[in-house]
Coordinates of C-alpha atoms and ligand atoms in Angstrom, one line a residue:
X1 CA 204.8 86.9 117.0
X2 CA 207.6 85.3 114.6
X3 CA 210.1 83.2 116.4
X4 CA 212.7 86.2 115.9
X5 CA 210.7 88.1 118.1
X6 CA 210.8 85.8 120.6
X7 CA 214.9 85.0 120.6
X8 CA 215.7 88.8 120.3
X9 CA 217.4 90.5 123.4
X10 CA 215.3 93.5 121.8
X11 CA 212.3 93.8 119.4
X12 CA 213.0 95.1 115.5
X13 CA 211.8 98.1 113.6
X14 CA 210.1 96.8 110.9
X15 CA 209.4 93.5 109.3
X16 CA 212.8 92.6 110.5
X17 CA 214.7 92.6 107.4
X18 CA 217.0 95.3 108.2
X19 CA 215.3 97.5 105.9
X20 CA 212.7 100.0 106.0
X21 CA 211.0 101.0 102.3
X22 CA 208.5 103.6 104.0
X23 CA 209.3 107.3 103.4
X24 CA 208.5 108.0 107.3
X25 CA 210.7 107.6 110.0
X26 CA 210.2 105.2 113.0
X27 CA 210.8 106.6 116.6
X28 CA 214.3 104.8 116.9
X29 CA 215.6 106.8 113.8
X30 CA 214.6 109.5 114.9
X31 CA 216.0 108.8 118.7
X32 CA 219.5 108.2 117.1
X33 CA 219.2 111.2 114.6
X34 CA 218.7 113.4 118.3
X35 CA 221.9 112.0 119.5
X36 CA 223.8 112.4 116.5
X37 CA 224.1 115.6 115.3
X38 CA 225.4 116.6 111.6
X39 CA 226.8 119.7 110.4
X40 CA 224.1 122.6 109.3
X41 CA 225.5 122.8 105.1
X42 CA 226.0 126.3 105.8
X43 CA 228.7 125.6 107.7
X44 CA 230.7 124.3 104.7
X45 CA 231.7 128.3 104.6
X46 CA 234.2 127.5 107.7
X47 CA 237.1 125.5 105.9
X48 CA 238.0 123.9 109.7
X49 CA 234.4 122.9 111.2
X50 CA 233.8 124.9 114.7
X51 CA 234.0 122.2 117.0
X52 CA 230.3 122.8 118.1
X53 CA 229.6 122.5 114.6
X54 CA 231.1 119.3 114.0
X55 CA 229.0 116.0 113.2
X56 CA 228.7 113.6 115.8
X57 CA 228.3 109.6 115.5
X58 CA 228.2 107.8 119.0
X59 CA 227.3 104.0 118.5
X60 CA 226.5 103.6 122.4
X61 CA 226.8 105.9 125.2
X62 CA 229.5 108.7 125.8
X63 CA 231.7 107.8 128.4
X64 CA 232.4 109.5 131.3
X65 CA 236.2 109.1 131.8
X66 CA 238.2 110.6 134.6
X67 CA 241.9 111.6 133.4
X68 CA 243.6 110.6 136.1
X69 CA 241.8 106.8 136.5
X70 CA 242.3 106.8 132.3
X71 CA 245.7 104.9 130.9
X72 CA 246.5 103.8 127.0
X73 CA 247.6 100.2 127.2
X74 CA 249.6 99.5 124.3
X75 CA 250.3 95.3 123.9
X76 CA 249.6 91.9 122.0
X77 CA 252.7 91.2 120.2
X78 CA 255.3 94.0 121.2
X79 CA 258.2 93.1 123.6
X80 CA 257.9 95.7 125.7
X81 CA 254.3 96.6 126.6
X82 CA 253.5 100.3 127.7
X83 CA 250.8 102.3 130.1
X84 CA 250.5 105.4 129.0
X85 CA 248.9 108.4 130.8
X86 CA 247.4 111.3 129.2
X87 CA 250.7 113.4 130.5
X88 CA 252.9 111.2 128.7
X89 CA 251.4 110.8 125.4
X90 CA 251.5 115.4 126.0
X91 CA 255.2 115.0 126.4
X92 CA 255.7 112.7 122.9
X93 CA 256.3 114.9 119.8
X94 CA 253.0 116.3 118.1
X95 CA 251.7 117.2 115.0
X96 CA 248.7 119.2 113.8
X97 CA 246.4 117.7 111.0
X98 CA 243.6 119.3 109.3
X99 CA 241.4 116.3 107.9
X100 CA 238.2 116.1 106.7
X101 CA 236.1 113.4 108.7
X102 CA 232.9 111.2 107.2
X103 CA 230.6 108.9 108.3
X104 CA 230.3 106.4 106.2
X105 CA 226.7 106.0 106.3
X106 CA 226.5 109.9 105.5
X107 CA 223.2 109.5 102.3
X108 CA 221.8 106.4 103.8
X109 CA 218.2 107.9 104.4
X110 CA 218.4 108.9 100.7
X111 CA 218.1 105.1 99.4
X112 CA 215.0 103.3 99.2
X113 CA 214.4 101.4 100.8
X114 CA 216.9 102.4 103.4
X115 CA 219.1 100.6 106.3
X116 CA 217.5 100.9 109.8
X117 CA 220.2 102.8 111.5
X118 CA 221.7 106.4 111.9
X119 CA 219.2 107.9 109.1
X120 CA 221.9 110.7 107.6
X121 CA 220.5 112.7 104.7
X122 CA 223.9 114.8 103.5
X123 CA 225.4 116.5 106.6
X124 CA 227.8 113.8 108.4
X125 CA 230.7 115.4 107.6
X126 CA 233.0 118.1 108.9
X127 CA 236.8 119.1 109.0
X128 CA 238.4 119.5 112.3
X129 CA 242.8 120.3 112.8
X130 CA 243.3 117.3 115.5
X131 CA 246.5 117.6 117.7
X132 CA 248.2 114.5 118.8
X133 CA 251.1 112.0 118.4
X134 CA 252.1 110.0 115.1
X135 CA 251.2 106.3 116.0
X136 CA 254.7 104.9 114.7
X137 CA 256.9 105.9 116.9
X138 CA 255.0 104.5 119.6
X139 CA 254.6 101.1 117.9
X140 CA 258.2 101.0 117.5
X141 CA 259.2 102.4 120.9
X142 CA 256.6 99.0 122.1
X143 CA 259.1 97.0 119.8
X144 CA 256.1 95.4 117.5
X145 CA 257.0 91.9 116.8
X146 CA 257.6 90.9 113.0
X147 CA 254.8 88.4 113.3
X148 CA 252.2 91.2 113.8
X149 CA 249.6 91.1 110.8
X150 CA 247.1 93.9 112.6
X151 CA 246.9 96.6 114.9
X152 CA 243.8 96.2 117.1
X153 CA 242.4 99.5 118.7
X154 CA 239.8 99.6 121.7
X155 CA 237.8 102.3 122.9
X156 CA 236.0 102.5 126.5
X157 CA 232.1 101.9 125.3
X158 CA 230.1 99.1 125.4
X159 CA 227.0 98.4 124.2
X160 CA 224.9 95.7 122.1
X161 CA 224.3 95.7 118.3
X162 CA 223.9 92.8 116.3
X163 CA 222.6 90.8 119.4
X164 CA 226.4 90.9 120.4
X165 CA 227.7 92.7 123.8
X166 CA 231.1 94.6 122.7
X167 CA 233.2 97.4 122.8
X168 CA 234.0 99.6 119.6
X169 CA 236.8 97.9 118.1
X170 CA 238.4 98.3 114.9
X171 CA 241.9 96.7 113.3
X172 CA 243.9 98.0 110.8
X173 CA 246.4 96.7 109.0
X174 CA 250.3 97.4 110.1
X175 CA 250.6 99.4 106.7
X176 CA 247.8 101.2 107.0
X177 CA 248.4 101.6 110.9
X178 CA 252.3 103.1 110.3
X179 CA 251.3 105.7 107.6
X180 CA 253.0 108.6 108.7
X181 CA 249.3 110.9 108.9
X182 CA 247.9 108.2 111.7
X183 CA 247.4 110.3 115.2
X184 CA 246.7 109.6 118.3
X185 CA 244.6 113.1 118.8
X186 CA 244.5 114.6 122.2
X187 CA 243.2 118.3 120.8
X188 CA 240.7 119.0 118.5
X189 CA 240.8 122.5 117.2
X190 CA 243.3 123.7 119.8
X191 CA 241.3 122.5 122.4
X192 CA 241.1 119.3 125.0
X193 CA 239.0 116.9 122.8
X194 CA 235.2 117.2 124.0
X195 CA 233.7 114.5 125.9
X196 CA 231.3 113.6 123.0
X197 CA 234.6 113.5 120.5
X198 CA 236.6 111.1 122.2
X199 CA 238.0 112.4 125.4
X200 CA 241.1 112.0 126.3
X201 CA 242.1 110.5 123.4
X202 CA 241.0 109.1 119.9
X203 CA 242.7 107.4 116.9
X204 CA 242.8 109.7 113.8
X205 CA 243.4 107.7 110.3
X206 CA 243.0 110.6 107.5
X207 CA 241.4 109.7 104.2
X208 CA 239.1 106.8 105.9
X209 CA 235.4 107.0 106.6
X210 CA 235.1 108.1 110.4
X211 CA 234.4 104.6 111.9
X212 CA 238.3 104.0 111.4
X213 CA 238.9 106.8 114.1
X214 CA 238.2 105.4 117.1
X215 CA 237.0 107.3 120.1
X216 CA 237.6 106.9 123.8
X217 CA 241.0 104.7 122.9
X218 CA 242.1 103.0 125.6
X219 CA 244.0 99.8 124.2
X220 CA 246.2 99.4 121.4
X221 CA 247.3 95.5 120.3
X222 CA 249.4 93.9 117.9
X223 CA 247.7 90.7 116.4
X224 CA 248.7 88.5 114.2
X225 CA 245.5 87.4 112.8
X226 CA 242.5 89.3 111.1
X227 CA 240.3 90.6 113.9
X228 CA 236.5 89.9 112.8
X229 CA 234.7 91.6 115.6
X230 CA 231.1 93.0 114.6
X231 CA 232.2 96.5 113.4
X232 CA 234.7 94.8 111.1
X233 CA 233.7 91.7 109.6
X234 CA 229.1 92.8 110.2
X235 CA 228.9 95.9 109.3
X236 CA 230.9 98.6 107.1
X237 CA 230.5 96.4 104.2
X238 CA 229.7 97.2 101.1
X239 CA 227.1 94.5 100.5
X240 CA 223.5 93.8 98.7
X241 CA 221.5 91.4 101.4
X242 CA 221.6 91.0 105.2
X243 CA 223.6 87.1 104.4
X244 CA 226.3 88.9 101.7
X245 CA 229.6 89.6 103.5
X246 CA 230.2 92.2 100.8
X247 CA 233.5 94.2 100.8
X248 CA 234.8 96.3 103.9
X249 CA 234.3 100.4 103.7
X250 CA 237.3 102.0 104.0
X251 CA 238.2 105.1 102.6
X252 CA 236.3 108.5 101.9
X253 CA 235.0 109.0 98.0
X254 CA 235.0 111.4 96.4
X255 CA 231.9 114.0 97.1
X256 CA 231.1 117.7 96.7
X257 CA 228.4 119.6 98.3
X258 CA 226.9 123.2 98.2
X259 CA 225.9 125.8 100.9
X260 CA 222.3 126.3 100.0
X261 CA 222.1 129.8 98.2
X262 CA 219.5 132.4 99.4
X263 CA 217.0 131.7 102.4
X264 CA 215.8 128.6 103.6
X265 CA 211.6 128.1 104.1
X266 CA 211.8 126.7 107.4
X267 CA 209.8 123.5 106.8
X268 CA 210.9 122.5 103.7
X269 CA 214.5 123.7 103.5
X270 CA 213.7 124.4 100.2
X271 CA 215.4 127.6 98.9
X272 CA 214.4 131.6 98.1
X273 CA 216.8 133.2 96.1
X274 CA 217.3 136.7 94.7
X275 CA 217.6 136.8 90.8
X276 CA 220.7 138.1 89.8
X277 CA 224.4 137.1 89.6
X278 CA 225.5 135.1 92.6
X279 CA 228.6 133.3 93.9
X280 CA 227.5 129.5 94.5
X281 CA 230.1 127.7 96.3
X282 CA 231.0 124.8 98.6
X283 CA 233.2 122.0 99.3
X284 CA 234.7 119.0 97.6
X285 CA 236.6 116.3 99.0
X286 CA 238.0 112.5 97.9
X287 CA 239.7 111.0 101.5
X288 CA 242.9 110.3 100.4
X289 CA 242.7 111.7 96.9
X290 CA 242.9 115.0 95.0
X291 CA 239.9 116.7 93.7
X292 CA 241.0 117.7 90.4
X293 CA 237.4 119.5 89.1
X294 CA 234.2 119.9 90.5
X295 CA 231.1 121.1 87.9
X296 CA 227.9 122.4 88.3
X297 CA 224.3 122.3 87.1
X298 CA 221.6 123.9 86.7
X299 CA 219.3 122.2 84.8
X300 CA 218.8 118.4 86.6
X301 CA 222.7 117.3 85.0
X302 CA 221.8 118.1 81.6
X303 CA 224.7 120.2 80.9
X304 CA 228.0 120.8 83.5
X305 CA 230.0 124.1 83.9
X306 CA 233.1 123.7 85.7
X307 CA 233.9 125.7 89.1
X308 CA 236.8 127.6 90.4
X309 CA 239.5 125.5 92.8
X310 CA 240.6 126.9 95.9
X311 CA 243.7 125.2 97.4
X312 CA 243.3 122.3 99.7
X313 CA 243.1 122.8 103.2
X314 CA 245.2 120.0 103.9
X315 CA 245.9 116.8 102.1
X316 CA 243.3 114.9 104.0
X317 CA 241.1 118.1 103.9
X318 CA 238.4 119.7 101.7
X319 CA 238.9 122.1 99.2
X320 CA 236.4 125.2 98.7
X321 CA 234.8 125.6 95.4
X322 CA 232.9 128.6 93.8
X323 CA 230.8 129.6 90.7
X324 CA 229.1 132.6 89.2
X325 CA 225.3 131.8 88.6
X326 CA 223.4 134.2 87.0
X327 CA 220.1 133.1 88.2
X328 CA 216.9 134.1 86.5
X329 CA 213.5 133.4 87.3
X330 CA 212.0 130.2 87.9
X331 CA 212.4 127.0 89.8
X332 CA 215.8 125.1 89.3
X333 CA 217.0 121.4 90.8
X334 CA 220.8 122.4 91.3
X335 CA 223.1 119.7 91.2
X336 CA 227.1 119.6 91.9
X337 CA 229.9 116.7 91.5
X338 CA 233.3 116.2 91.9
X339 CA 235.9 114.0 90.5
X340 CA 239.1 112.4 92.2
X341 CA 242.6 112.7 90.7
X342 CA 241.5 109.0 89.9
X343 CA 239.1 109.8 87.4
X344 CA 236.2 108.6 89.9
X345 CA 232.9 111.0 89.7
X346 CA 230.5 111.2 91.9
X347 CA 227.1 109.2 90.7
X348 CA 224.1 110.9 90.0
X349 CA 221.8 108.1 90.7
X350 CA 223.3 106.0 94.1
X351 CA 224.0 102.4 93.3
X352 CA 222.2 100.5 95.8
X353 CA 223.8 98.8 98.7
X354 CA 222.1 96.9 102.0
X355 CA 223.6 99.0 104.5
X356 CA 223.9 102.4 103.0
X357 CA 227.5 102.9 103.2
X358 CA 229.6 105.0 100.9
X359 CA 226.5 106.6 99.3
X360 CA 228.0 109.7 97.2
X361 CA 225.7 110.9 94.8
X362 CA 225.3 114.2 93.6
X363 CA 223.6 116.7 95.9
X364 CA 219.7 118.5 94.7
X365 CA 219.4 121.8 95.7
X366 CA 215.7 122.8 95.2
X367 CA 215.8 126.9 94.6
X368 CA 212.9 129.0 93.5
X369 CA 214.2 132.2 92.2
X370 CA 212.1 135.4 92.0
Ligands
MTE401 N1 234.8 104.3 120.5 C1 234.0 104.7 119.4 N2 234.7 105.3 118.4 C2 234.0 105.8 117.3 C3 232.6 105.6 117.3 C4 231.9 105.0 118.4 O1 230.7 104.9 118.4 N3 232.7 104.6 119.4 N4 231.9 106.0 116.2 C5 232.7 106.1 114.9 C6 232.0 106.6 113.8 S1 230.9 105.6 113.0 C7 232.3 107.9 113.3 S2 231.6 108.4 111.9 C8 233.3 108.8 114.0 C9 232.6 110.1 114.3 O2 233.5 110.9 115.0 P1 232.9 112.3 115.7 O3 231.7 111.9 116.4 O4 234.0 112.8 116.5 O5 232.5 113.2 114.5 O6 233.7 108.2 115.2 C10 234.0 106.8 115.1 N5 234.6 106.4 116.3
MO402 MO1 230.2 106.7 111.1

């Protein structure tokens, strides 16, 4: 037994490097991969997500909360600090966003070796229209003080990661914070968030990976300093060893995937397809960002064809993308990639990075076509 072993609150997986280089998955994988639910790809035909559909990342347990015990403290450096209940937040002016939502750790089982945690192959995202209230408003109703660098948000669960006790806490910065498309979301698809979603309320931040958004919100504080709790300044980095701060993840790249064609074989996934002409087609999506093209191949990226646009859904939202294959017999890797209004295209081969965050290379579709 190493002297890590010993000092832990709870034994590792693996050597204890963080990192796991096998191509099997250990039991906790699999454990969180139970509890965290992505979206079947075949649901990229729906361009808002059914709710029941919708991926799910829950660092610690869902809480139970009970409306009526449940108030939104909004404080730090405002003059006049508010308690909000659910009712009240109802009464303040709403608006109705479609966004598309990622985790940011969406392709982290794909790298090898991989980081030990929520082992996502391609399915952590989704697109969901969340009612709710701009945050502005409220910030200025609060009267935010001019020395505020920060807005700090809280949500209800607690848990232990990195050997640290917390809740689920993230900061933003005021600009970021006061963007016009920042909700506090009280609906999700027309519906009373879900317990598993946030209920009664969660932050919404458009164009940022999903960690941003947080769930079960139940304090809101201005700051005037840069907030370095564990899902800040530990993890969501962009980084190359357990020791290398790295850069913080923020918002969505750019990524495109496909709806299988054909029938799935039900151990493999790989795909059966008819030969014949057939309408490929998908979704392609760049946070913030416009997609301007998305291409496809079918012969391992060796030559691209471009697809056919649909309009956006929303401007934090996916947009659909078809083409006409005319597949003939024999056994194809099918590839797709997109490409921001930035120029940025998505990677065929993933640079590497410790924690498996922001990994958006280009989907393989294995088909056999008979
Ligand atoms: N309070 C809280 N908020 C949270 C989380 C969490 O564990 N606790 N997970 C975050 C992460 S990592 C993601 S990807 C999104 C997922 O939102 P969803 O489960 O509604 O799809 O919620 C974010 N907000
Ligand atoms: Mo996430």
């Amino acid at each position: 037994m190493t002297q890590q072993d010993v000092t832990r609150r709870f034994p590792t997986v693996g050597d204890g490097s963080g990192l796991f280089s096998e191509d099997s998955f250990s039991r906790e994988e699999v454990q969180l991969a139970l509890r965290n639910r992505g979206m079947p790809l075949e649901a990229l035909r729906y361009a808002i997500t059914p709710a029941g559909m919708h991926y799910l990342l829950v660092h610690f347990d869902i809480p139970f909360v009970e409306v009526q015990d449940w108030s939104l403290s909004v404080g730090g450096l405002v003059s006049r600090p508010l308690s909000l209940s659910l009712d009240e937040i109802r009464a303040r002016p709403a608006r109705t966003l479609a966004v598309t939502m990622e985790c940011a750790g969406n392709g982290r089982a794909l790298l090898s070796p991989r980081s030990i945690s929520q082992p996502w192959l391609l399915e952590a995202v989704s697109t969901a229209e969340w009612t709710g209230t701009p945050l502005k408003p409220l910030l200025e109703e609060a009267g935010m003080q001019d020395a505020a660098t920060e807005i700090l948000f809280t949500g209800l669960d607690q848990g232990v990661q990195g050997e640290e006790v917390q809740y689920y806490q993230r900061s933003l910065s005021i600009a970021d914070a006061t963007r016009d498309e920042v909700l506090l979301a009280y609906e999700m698809n027309g519906r009373p968030l879900e317990p598993q979603h946030g209920y009664p309320l969660r932050l919404i931040v458009p164009g940022w990976y999903g960690m941003t958004s947080v769930k079960w919100l139940d304090g809101i504080e201005a700051i005037d300093h840069h907030f370095d709790g564990y899902q800040m300044d530990q993890t969501y980095r962009y980084s190359q060893s357990a020791d290398d701060p790295g850069q913080p993840v923020e918002r969505i790249l750019v990524r495109s995937l496909m709806i299988p064609p054909g029938i799935p074989d039900f151990l493999t996934r790989g795909r059966l397809v008819e030969a014949g002409n057939l309408v490929l087609t998908g979704r392609a999506w760049a946070g913030p960002l416009e997609i301007s093209r998305v291409e496809f191949s079918e012969d391992g990226g060796e030559s691209w064809s471009q697809t056919q646009l649909g309009a956006p859904v929303s401007a934090f939202a996916w947009r659909e993308w078809t083409f006409q294959w005319d597949a003939r017999p024999g056994r194809y890797t099918l590839f797709v990639r997109a490409t921001d209004s930035q120029g940025n295209t998505q990677p065929v081969e993933q640079p590497w990075n410790y924690q498996g965050m922001g990994n958006n290379m280009v989907q393989r579709v294995e088909v056999l076509v008979e």
